[in-house]
Coordinates of C-alpha atoms in Angstrom, one line a residue:
X1 CA 17.6 133.6 55.6
X2 CA 20.3 132.5 58.1
X3 CA 23.4 131.0 56.6
X4 CA 26.1 128.7 58.0
X5 CA 28.9 129.9 55.7
X6 CA 28.7 126.8 53.5
X7 CA 28.2 126.3 49.8
X8 CA 24.9 125.2 48.4
X9 CA 25.7 121.5 48.2
X10 CA 27.0 121.3 51.8
X11 CA 24.2 123.4 53.2
X12 CA 21.7 121.1 51.5
X13 CA 23.4 118.1 53.3
X14 CA 23.2 120.0 56.6
X15 CA 19.4 120.6 56.1
X16 CA 18.9 116.9 55.3
X17 CA 20.6 115.9 58.6
X18 CA 18.7 118.5 60.6
X19 CA 15.4 117.1 59.1
X20 CA 16.4 113.6 60.1
X21 CA 17.3 114.8 63.7
X22 CA 14.0 116.7 64.0
X23 CA 12.0 113.6 63.1
X24 CA 13.9 111.5 65.6
X25 CA 13.5 114.2 68.3
X26 CA 9.8 114.5 67.7
X27 CA 9.4 110.7 67.8
X28 CA 11.2 110.5 71.1
X29 CA 9.2 113.3 72.6
X30 CA 6.0 111.5 71.7
X31 CA 7.4 108.5 73.5
X32 CA 8.0 110.5 76.6
X33 CA 4.5 112.0 76.4
X34 CA 3.1 108.5 76.1
X35 CA 4.9 107.6 79.4
X36 CA 3.0 110.3 81.2
X37 CA -0.2 109.4 79.6
X38 CA 0.2 105.7 80.5
X39 CA 0.8 106.7 84.0
X40 CA -2.4 108.8 84.1
X41 CA -4.4 106.0 82.7
X42 CA -3.0 103.2 84.8
X43 CA -2.2 104.7 88.2
X44 CA -4.2 107.9 88.7
X45 CA -7.5 106.1 89.2
X46 CA -8.1 107.3 92.8
X47 CA -9.2 110.7 94.2
X48 CA -6.5 110.7 96.9
X49 CA -3.1 109.2 97.4
X50 CA -0.7 108.7 100.3
X51 CA 2.8 110.1 100.3
X52 CA 4.2 106.6 99.8
X53 CA 1.9 106.0 96.8
X54 CA 2.9 109.3 95.2
X55 CA 6.6 108.5 95.8
X56 CA 6.2 105.1 94.2
X57 CA 4.4 106.6 91.2
X58 CA 7.1 109.2 90.6
X59 CA 9.9 106.7 91.0
X60 CA 8.4 104.5 88.4
X61 CA 7.9 107.4 86.0
X62 CA 11.5 108.5 86.7
X63 CA 12.9 105.1 85.7
X64 CA 10.9 105.0 82.4
X65 CA 11.7 108.6 81.4
X66 CA 15.4 108.1 82.3
X67 CA 15.6 105.0 80.2
X68 CA 14.0 106.8 77.2
X69 CA 16.2 109.9 77.4
X70 CA 19.4 107.8 77.9
X71 CA 18.5 105.6 74.9
X72 CA 18.0 108.7 72.7
X73 CA 21.3 110.3 73.8
X74 CA 23.2 107.1 73.1
X75 CA 21.5 106.8 69.7
X76 CA 22.3 110.4 68.9
X77 CA 26.0 109.9 69.7
X78 CA 26.2 106.8 67.5
X79 CA 24.4 108.6 64.7
X80 CA 26.8 111.5 64.8
X81 CA 29.8 109.1 64.7
X82 CA 28.4 107.5 61.6
X83 CA 27.8 110.9 60.0
X84 CA 31.5 111.9 60.8
X85 CA 32.6 108.5 59.4
X86 CA 31.0 109.3 56.1
X87 CA 32.8 112.6 55.8
X88 CA 36.2 111.2 56.9
X89 CA 35.9 108.3 54.4
X90 CA 35.2 110.7 51.5
X91 CA 38.2 112.9 52.6
X92 CA 40.5 109.9 52.8
X93 CA 39.5 108.8 49.4
X94 CA 41.1 112.0 48.1
X95 CA 44.0 111.9 50.5
X96 CA 42.7 114.7 52.7
X97 CA 43.0 115.0 56.5
X98 CA 40.1 116.9 58.1
X99 CA 40.5 118.7 61.4
X100 CA 37.8 119.3 64.1
X101 CA 37.6 121.7 67.0
X102 CA 35.6 120.2 69.9
X103 CA 35.5 123.5 71.7
X104 CA 33.2 125.0 69.0
X105 CA 30.5 122.5 70.0
X106 CA 29.9 124.5 73.2
X107 CA 30.1 127.9 71.5
X108 CA 26.9 129.7 72.4
X109 CA 27.1 132.1 69.5
X110 CA 27.5 129.3 67.0
X111 CA 24.7 127.3 68.6
X112 CA 22.3 130.2 68.4
X113 CA 23.3 130.7 64.8
X114 CA 22.4 127.1 64.1
X115 CA 19.1 127.5 66.0
X116 CA 18.2 130.5 63.8
X117 CA 19.1 128.6 60.7
X118 CA 16.8 125.7 61.7
X119 CA 14.0 128.1 62.5
X120 CA 14.4 129.9 59.1
X121 CA 14.5 126.6 57.2
X122 CA 11.7 124.7 58.8
X123 CA 9.1 127.4 59.7
X124 CA 8.9 129.2 56.4
X125 CA 5.5 129.0 54.7
X126 CA 5.4 126.7 51.8
X127 CA 8.5 124.9 52.8
X128 CA 6.9 121.5 52.5
X129 CA 5.9 122.1 48.9
X130 CA 9.3 123.3 47.9
X131 CA 10.9 120.3 49.7
X132 CA 8.8 117.9 47.6
X133 CA 9.8 119.6 44.4
X134 CA 13.4 119.5 45.4
X135 CA 13.2 115.7 45.6
X136 CA 12.8 115.7 41.8
X137 CA 16.3 116.9 41.2
X138 CA 18.4 115.0 38.8
X139 CA 20.7 112.3 40.2
X140 CA 24.3 113.5 40.5
X141 CA 26.6 112.5 37.7
X142 CA 28.6 109.4 38.2
X143 CA 32.0 110.2 39.6
X144 CA 33.5 107.1 38.0
X145 CA 35.2 107.2 34.7
X146 CA 37.8 110.0 34.4
X147 CA 37.8 110.8 38.1
X148 CA 38.4 107.1 39.0
X149 CA 41.2 106.8 36.5
X150 CA 42.9 109.9 37.9
X151 CA 42.5 108.6 41.4
X152 CA 44.2 105.4 40.4
X153 CA 46.9 107.3 38.6
X154 CA 47.6 109.3 41.7
X155 CA 47.9 106.1 43.7
X156 CA 50.3 104.6 41.2
X157 CA 52.5 107.7 41.2
X158 CA 52.6 107.8 44.9
X159 CA 53.6 104.1 45.0
X160 CA 56.4 104.8 42.5
X161 CA 57.5 107.8 44.5
X162 CA 57.8 105.6 47.6
X163 CA 59.8 103.0 45.7
X164 CA 62.0 105.8 44.4
X165 CA 62.6 107.1 47.9
X166 CA 63.5 103.6 49.1
X167 CA 65.9 103.3 46.1
X168 CA 67.5 106.7 46.9
X169 CA 68.0 105.6 50.5
X170 CA 69.7 102.4 49.3
X171 CA 72.0 104.4 47.0
X172 CA 72.8 106.8 49.9
X173 CA 73.8 103.8 52.0
X174 CA 76.0 102.4 49.2
X175 CA 77.5 105.9 48.8
X176 CA 78.4 106.1 52.5
X177 CA 80.1 102.7 52.3
X178 CA 81.9 103.8 49.1
X179 CA 83.1 107.0 50.9
X180 CA 84.4 104.9 53.8
X181 CA 86.2 102.6 51.4
X182 CA 87.6 105.7 49.6
X183 CA 89.0 107.1 52.9
X184 CA 90.6 103.7 53.7
X185 CA 92.3 103.6 50.2
X186 CA 93.5 107.2 50.6
X187 CA 95.1 106.3 53.9
X188 CA 96.8 103.4 52.2
X189 CA 98.1 105.6 49.4
X190 CA 99.5 108.1 51.9
X191 CA 101.2 105.4 53.8
X192 CA 102.7 104.1 50.5
X193 CA 104.0 107.5 49.5
X194 CA 105.5 108.0 52.9
X195 CA 107.3 104.7 52.8
X196 CA 108.8 105.3 49.3
X197 CA 111.7 107.4 50.6
X198 CA 112.7 104.8 53.2
X199 CA 112.0 101.4 51.7
X200 CA 111.0 99.8 48.5
X201 CA 107.3 100.1 47.7
X202 CA 105.2 97.1 48.8
X203 CA 103.0 97.5 45.7
X204 CA 103.9 98.1 42.1
X205 CA 103.0 101.4 40.6
X206 CA 100.6 99.7 38.1
X207 CA 98.6 98.4 41.0
X208 CA 98.4 101.8 42.6
X209 CA 97.3 103.3 39.2
X210 CA 94.6 100.6 38.8
X211 CA 93.4 101.3 42.3
X212 CA 93.0 105.1 41.6
X213 CA 91.2 104.3 38.4
X214 CA 88.7 102.0 40.2
X215 CA 88.1 104.7 42.8
X216 CA 87.4 107.4 40.2
X217 CA 85.0 105.1 38.3
X218 CA 83.2 104.3 41.6
X219 CA 82.8 108.0 42.3
X220 CA 81.5 108.7 38.8
X221 CA 78.9 105.9 39.0
X222 CA 77.7 107.1 42.3
X223 CA 77.2 110.7 41.2
X224 CA 75.4 109.5 38.0
X225 CA 73.0 107.3 40.0
X226 CA 72.3 110.1 42.5
X227 CA 71.6 112.6 39.7
X228 CA 69.2 110.2 37.9
X229 CA 67.3 109.4 41.1
X230 CA 66.8 113.1 41.9
X231 CA 65.6 113.8 38.4
X232 CA 63.2 110.9 38.4
X233 CA 61.8 111.8 41.8
X234 CA 61.2 115.5 40.7
X235 CA 59.5 114.2 37.6
X236 CA 57.2 112.0 39.5
X237 CA 56.3 114.7 42.0
X238 CA 55.5 117.1 39.1
X239 CA 53.3 114.5 37.5
X240 CA 51.5 113.9 40.8
X241 CA 50.8 117.6 41.3
X242 CA 49.7 118.0 37.7
X243 CA 47.3 115.0 38.0
X244 CA 45.8 116.4 41.2
X245 CA 45.1 119.7 39.4
X246 CA 43.5 117.9 36.5
X247 CA 41.3 116.0 38.9
X248 CA 40.1 119.1 40.7
X249 CA 39.4 120.7 37.3
X250 CA 37.3 117.7 36.1
X251 CA 35.4 117.7 39.4
X252 CA 34.6 121.4 38.9
X253 CA 33.4 120.7 35.4
X254 CA 31.2 117.8 36.5
X255 CA 29.6 120.0 39.2
X256 CA 28.9 122.8 36.6
X257 CA 27.5 120.2 34.2
X258 CA 25.2 118.9 36.9
X259 CA 23.9 122.4 37.7
X260 CA 23.3 123.1 34.0
X261 CA 21.4 119.8 33.6
X262 CA 19.3 120.7 36.7
X263 CA 18.6 124.1 35.3
X264 CA 17.5 122.7 31.9
X265 CA 15.2 120.2 33.7
X266 CA 13.5 123.0 35.6
X267 CA 12.8 124.8 32.3
X268 CA 11.1 121.8 30.8
X269 CA 7.3 121.5 30.3
X270 CA 7.2 118.4 32.6
X271 CA 8.7 120.4 35.5
X272 CA 6.3 123.3 35.0
X273 CA 3.3 121.0 34.7
X274 CA 4.3 119.2 37.9
X275 CA 4.8 122.6 39.7
X276 CA 1.3 123.8 38.5
X277 CA -0.2 120.4 39.7
X278 CA 1.3 120.8 43.1
X279 CA 0.1 124.4 43.4
X280 CA -3.5 123.3 42.4
X281 CA -3.3 120.4 45.0
X282 CA -2.3 122.9 47.7
X283 CA -5.2 125.2 46.8
X284 CA -7.6 122.2 46.9
X285 CA -6.3 121.2 50.3
X286 CA -6.7 124.8 51.6
X287 CA -10.3 124.9 50.2
X288 CA -11.2 121.5 51.8
X289 CA -9.7 122.7 55.2
X290 CA -11.8 125.9 54.9
X291 CA -15.0 124.0 54.2
X292 CA -14.2 121.5 57.1
X293 CA -13.7 124.4 59.5
X294 CA -17.0 126.0 58.3
X295 CA -18.8 122.7 58.8
X296 CA -17.4 122.2 62.3
X297 CA -18.4 125.8 63.1
X298 CA -21.9 125.1 61.9
X299 CA -22.2 122.0 64.2

């Protein structure tokens, strides 16, 4: 069977969308066929027509068919946008950014691959019966609970990380101002030292000592705050990565549990009885069709 390079879950979603598109396409084709049939029933009542009459008939048919085809193309575009919106919303929920390549939409090789996939999926004998059985699959496990809590925790950690970044930026600004003040004080000290040999100092030595002590304390406080901010930021980033890994692990466990439950359900007596019942019904339908064809042949 043709494959699209997707896992089982995503390929099943593609098949569901193709089934929906096929039903819409068949319905629109029936509408176009009815346009031609209505034309035959309402306009083609004479044996001969003039050129003007034929032109008028074809123009009217053109308007009707054009309207039907345009309506279907517009609806298809809107449907595809809604389908993409579902995928993007799910990706944004887990902070993912999906990328698309519009050029692949006109890749003939890929389009032929999709056509082969559709042909293999919807023309295989007994596909209808297997489709009806597949509808009895267990509902997916609720993704709430632990996954929801982890998602909230990721959001909280990211908010704290943003706040920490803003705080670091504020500290950096304060540090820049402190460095500017330091340079100004150093220039003052140099001027004082230079003036000591020529004139009496303008400031007492005790005041100079206090000024140097304040400067050293300011530098120590700045280095301490900067180190604490870096450590807190690294810790939050590590917690965020660890939480994301835990979330992926739990999602994988949930998927395995769902497959295990589905496997157990298929092994139950109810599933086997239902499958046998569907098989018997199919045999009865075949037998009735065979009898009906014999009856029609006899007439």
